[in-house]
Amino acid sequence: DQQVKQNSPSLSVQEGRISILNCDYTNSMFDYFLWYKKYPAEGPTFLISISSIKDKNEDGRFTVFLNKSAKHLSLHIVPSQPGDSAVYFCAAGGGTGTASKLTFGTGTRLQVTL
Amino acid sequence: EAGVAQSPRYKIIEKRQSVAFWCNPISGHATLYWYQQILGQGPKLLIQFQNNGVVDDSQLPKDRFSAERLKGVDSTLKIQPAKLEDSAVYLCASSLFIGGAVKQQFFGPGTRLTVL
């Protein structure tokens, strides 16, 4: 049972445009959400997080939106840059309000073209 | 600050052989995690340690997988005997409590295991 779903395996966006990556979850106990970026042959690196008490968190070019009623979150990257090309994982923390117990999605491969 | 260290980076073994992976977390991080990432999937938690005690090993196949964290620092994950389906990247992560909360997990580069 996939509790965290990233339904788009890949996404291609032109440099300078907005990238929108989506994530859905099914478990109502999830209360802390993170996005990680992963380059080939490296471990995932933390990008941005959001607690369930918020609906938006922004950090530079990265913004995460949370819609609790729809059990949906999205990551917006504006403007997209070639260095953003990577696999992005959505992760959900289970019931502790922290990143202590994470369930990951299957990832979305973002390709930013020139 | 040094990141999470893992070794080896790559390992190829035949089925039914045994293999061990090593992880050194970021200094001062009390919590250590081992994940299995199969190609095309997200990381799946195998085991979580708090200092040298196990917090969660509900998804660890205990008939063949074992892990330990001696002295609450380094950790080893062992597979014995390995099966073809164990081919994956094994990721180690660590985290720190800040104000009573874990804000993120820091990941190592992983060990890519191929079982032939």
Coordinates of C-alpha atoms in Angstrom, one line a residue, chain A residues 37-45, chain B residues 9 37 89 91 108-110:
Chain A
K37 CA 16.6 16.1 -4.1
K38 CA 18.8 13.3 -5.3
Y39 CA 21.6 13.4 -7.9
P40 CA 22.9 10.2 -9.4
A41 CA 25.3 8.3 -7.1
E42 CA 24.6 10.6 -4.2
G43 CA 22.3 10.4 -1.2
P44 CA 19.1 12.5 -1.0
T45 CA 19.6 16.0 0.2
Chain B
R9 CA 30.2 2.4 -2.3
Q37 CA 16.1 1.8 -2.1
V89 CA 21.0 1.0 -2.8
L91 CA 21.2 4.3 2.5
G108 CA 25.0 9.3 3.1
P109 CA 25.9 8.5 -0.5
G110 CA 24.6 4.9 -0.2

